[in-house]
PDB file of C-alpha atoms in Angstrom:
ATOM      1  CA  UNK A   1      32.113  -9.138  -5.382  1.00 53.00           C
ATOM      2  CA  UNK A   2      28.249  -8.592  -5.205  1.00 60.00           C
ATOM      3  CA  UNK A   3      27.333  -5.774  -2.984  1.00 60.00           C
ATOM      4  CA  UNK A   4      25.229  -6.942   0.349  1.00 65.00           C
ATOM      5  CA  UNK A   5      22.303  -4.914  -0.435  1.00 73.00           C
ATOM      6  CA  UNK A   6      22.991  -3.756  -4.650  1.00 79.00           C
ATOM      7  CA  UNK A   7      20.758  -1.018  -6.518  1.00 85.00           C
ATOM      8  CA  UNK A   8      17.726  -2.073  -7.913  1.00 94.00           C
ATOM      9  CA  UNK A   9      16.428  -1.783 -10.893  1.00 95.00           C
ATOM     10  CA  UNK A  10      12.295  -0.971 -12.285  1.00 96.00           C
ATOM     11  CA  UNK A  11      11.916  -1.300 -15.953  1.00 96.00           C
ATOM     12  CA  UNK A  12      15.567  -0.292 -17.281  1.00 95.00           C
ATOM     13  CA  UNK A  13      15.276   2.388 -14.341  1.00 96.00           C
ATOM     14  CA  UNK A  14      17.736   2.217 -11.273  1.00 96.00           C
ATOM     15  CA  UNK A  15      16.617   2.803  -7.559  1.00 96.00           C
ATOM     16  CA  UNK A  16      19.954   3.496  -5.826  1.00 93.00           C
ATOM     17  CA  UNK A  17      21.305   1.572  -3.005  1.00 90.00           C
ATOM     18  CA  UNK A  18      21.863   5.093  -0.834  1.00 91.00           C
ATOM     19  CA  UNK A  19      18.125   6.015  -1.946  1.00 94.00           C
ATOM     20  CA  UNK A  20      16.758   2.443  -0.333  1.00 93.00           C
ATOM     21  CA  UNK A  21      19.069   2.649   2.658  1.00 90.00           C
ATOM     22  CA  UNK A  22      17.373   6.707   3.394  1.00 93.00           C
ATOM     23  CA  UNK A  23      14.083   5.068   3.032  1.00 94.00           C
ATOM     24  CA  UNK A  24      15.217   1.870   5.320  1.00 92.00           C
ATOM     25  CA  UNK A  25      15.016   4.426   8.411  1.00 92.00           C
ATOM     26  CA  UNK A  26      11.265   4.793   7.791  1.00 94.00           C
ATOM     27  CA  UNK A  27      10.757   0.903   8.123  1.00 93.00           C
ATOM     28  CA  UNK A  28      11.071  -1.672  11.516  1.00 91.00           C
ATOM     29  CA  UNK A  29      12.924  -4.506  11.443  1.00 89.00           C
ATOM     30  CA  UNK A  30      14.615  -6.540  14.960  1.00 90.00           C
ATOM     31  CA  UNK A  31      18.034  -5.637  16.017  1.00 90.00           C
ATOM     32  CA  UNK A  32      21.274  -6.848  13.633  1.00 87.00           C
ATOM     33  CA  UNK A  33      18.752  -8.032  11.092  1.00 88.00           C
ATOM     34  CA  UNK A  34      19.241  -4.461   9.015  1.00 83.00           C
ATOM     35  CA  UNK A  35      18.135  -6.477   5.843  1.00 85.00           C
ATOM     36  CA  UNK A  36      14.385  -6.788   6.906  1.00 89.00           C
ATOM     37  CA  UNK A  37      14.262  -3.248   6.696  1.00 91.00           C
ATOM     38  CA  UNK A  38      16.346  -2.510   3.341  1.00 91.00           C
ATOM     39  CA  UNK A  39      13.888  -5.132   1.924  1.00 91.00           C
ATOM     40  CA  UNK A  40      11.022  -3.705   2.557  1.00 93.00           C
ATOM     41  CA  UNK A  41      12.407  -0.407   2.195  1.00 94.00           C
ATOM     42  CA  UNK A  42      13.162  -1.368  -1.354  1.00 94.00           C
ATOM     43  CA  UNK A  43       9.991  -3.033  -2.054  1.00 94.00           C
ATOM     44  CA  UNK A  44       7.930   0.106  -0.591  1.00 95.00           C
ATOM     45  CA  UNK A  45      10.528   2.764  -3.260  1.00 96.00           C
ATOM     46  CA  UNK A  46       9.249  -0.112  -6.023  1.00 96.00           C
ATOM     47  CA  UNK A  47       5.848   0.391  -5.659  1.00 96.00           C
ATOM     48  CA  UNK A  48       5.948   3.628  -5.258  1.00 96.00           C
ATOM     49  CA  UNK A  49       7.750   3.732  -8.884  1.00 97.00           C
ATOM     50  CA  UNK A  50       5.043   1.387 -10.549  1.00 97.00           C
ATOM     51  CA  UNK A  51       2.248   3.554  -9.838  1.00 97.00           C
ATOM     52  CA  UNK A  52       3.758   6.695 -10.641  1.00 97.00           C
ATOM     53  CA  UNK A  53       4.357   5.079 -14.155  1.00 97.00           C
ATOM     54  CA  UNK A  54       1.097   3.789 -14.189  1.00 97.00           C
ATOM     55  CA  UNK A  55      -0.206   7.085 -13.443  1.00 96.00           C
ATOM     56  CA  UNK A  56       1.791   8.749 -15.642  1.00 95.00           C
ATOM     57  CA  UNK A  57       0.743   6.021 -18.429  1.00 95.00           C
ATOM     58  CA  UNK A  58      -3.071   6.516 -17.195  1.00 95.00           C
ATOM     59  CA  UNK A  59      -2.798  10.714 -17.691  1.00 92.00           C
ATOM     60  CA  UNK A  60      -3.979  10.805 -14.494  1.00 90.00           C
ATOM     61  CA  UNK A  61      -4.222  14.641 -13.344  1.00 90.00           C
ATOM     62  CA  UNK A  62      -3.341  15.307  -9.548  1.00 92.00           C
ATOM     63  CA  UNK A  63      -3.072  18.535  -8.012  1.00 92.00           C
ATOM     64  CA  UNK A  64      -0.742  18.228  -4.458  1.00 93.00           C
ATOM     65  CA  UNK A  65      -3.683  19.100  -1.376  1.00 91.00           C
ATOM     66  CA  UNK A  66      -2.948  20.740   1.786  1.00 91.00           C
ATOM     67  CA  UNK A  67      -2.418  17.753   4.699  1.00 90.00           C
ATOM     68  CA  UNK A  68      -2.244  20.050   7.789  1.00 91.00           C
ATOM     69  CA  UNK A  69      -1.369  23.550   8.612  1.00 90.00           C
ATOM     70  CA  UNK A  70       2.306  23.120   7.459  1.00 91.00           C
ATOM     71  CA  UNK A  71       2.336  20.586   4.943  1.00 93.00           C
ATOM     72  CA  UNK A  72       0.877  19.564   1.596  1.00 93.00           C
ATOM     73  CA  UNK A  73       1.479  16.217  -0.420  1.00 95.00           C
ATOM     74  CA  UNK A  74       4.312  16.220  -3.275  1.00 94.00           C
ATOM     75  CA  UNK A  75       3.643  16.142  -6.365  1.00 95.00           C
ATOM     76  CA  UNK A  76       4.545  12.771  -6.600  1.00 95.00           C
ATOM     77  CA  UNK A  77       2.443  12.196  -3.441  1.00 96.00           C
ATOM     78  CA  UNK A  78      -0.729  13.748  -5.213  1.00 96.00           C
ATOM     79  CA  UNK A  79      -0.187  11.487  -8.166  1.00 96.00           C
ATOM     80  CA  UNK A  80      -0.308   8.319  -6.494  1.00 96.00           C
ATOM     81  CA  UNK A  81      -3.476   9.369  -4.188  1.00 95.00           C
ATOM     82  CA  UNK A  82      -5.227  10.259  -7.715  1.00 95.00           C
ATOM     83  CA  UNK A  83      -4.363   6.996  -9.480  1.00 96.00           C
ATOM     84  CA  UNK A  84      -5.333   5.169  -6.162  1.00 95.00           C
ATOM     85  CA  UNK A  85      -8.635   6.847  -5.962  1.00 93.00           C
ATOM     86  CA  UNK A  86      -9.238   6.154 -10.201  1.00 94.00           C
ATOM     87  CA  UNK A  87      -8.515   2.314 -10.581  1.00 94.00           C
ATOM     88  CA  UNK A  88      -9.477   1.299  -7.145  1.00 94.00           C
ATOM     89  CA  UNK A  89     -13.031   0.770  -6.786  1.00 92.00           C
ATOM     90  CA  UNK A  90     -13.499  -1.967  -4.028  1.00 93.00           C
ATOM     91  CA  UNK A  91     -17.393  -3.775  -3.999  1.00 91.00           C
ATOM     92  CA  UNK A  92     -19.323  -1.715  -0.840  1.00 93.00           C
ATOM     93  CA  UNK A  93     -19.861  -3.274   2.397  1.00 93.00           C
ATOM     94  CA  UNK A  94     -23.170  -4.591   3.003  1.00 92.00           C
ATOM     95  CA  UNK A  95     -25.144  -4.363   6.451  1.00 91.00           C
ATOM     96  CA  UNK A  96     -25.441  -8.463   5.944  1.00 94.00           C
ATOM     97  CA  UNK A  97     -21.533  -8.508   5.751  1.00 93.00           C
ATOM     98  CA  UNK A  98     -21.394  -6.666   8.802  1.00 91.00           C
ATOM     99  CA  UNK A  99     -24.186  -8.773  10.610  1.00 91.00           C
ATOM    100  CA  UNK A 100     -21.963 -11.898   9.352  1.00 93.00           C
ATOM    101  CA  UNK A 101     -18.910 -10.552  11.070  1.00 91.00           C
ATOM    102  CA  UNK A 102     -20.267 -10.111  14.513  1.00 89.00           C
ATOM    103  CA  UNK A 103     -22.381 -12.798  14.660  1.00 90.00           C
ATOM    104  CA  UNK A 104     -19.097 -14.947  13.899  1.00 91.00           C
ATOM    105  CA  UNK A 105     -17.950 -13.876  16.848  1.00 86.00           C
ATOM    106  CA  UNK A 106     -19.835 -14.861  19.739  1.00 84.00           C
ATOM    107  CA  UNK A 107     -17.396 -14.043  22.401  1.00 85.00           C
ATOM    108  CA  UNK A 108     -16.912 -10.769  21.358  1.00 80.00           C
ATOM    109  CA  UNK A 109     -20.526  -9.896  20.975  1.00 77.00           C
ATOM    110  CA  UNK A 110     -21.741 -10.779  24.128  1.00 81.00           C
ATOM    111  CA  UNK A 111     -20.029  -7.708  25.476  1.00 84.00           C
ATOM    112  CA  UNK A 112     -21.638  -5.145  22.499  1.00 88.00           C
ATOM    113  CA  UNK A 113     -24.383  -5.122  20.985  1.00 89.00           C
ATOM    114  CA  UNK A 114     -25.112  -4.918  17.241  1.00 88.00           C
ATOM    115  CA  UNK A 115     -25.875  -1.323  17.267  1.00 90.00           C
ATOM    116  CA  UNK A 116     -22.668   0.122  19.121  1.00 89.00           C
ATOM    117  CA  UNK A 117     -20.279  -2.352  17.094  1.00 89.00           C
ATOM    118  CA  UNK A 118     -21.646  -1.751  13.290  1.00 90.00           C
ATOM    119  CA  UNK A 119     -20.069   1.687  12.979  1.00 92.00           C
ATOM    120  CA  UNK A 120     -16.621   0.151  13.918  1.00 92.00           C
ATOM    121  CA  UNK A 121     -17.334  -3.175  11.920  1.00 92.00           C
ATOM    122  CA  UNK A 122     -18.631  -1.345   8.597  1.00 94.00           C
ATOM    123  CA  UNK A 123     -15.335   0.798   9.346  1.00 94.00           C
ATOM    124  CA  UNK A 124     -13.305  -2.149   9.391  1.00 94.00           C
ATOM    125  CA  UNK A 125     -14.569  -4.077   6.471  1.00 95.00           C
ATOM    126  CA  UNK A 126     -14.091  -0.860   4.186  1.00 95.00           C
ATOM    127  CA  UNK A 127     -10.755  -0.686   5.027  1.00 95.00           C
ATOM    128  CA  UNK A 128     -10.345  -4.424   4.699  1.00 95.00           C
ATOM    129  CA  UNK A 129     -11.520  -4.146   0.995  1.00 95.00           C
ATOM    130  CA  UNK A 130      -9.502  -1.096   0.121  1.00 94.00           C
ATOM    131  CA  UNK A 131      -6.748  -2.525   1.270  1.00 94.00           C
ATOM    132  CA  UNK A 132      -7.435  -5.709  -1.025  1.00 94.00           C
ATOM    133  CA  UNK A 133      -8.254  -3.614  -4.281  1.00 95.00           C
ATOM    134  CA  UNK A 134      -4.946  -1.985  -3.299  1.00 93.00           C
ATOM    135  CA  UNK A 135      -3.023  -5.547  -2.998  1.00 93.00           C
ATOM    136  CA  UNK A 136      -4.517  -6.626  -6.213  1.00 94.00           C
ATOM    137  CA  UNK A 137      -3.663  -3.660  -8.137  1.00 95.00           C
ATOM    138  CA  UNK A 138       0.171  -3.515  -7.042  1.00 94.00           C
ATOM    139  CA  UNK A 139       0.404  -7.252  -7.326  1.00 93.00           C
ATOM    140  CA  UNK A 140      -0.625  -6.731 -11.280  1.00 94.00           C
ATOM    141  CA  UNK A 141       1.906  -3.682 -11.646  1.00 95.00           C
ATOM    142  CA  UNK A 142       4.215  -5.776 -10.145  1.00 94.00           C
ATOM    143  CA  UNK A 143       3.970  -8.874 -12.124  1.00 93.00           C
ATOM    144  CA  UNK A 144       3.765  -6.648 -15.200  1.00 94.00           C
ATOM    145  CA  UNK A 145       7.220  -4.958 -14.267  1.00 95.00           C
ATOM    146  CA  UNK A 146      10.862  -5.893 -14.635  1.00 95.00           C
ATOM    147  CA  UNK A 147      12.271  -5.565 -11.266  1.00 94.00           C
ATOM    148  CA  UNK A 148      15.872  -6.117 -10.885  1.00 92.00           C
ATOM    149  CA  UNK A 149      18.227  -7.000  -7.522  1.00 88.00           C
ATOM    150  CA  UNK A 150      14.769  -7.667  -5.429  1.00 87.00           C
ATOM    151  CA  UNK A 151      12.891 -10.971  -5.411  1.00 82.00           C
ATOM    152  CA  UNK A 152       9.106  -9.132  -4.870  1.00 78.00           C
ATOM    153  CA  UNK A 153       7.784 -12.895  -4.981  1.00 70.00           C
ATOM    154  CA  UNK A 154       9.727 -13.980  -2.999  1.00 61.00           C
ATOM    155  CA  UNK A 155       9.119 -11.515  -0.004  1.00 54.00           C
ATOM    156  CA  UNK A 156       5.201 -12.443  -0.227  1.00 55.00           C
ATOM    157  CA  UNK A 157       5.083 -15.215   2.030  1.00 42.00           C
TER     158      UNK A 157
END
């Protein structure tokens, strides 16, 4: 009998089921549907593999920093921020992008001006692009990968 919610497996390497279902606790999902969060607690211990190959792969040297007065990153932790901050290298945002933004939104910009909204827009649109470099770079890792008891395509849409 296959098991409701099986092991999973990154190139030849196995993620166990007890391993996703501790990480499940650290992801939403609505009442009695416990699957929406063992999937994307399994997808989320899958990435987290890839790039810690790719890092390791890359030679990519990370020392853990200090996050607060109690608490530094793991080593693990330190080696994805470093990869992260090597291969992603989003395009910058331009003041013209910005002006684009809020002038597409007429509604909205009758109530601020320009000035007070391009420190929140330029804000906005850098995250927006790191967040796309990101996307791009896991979506390669993953397609590159042999992933095992997950459909990652699958959970795109």
């Amino acid at each position: 009998m296959k098991p409701l919610f099986p092991d999973v497996i990154v190139n030849g390497e196995k993620i166990s089921a007890a391993n996703i279902a501790a990480e499940a606790q650290m992801h939403n999902a609505p009442a009695g549907k416990p699957g929406l969060a063992w999937r994307a607690a399994a997808r989320a211990l899958v990435v987290r593999k890839l790039l810690i190959e790719a890092a390791l792969r890359s030679d990519t040297d990370a020392t853990p920093i200090q996050l607060d007065d109690s608490r530094f990153e793991s080593a693990d932790e330190a080696l994805i921020r470093a990869y992260l901050e090597s291969e992603i290298d989003p395009p910058p945002v331009t003041e013209a992008h910005c002006r684009a933004v809020y002038e597409a939104r007429p509604s909205e910009a009758k109530d601020v001006s320009y000035d007070q909204a391009i420190k929140a827009l330029l804000e906005g649109l850098e995250r927006a692009a790191w967040a796309k470099s990101a996307h791009t770079l896991v979506e390669r890792l993953v397609s590159e990968a042999r992933v095992e008891g997950i459909d990652l395509v699958a959970m795109k849409a």
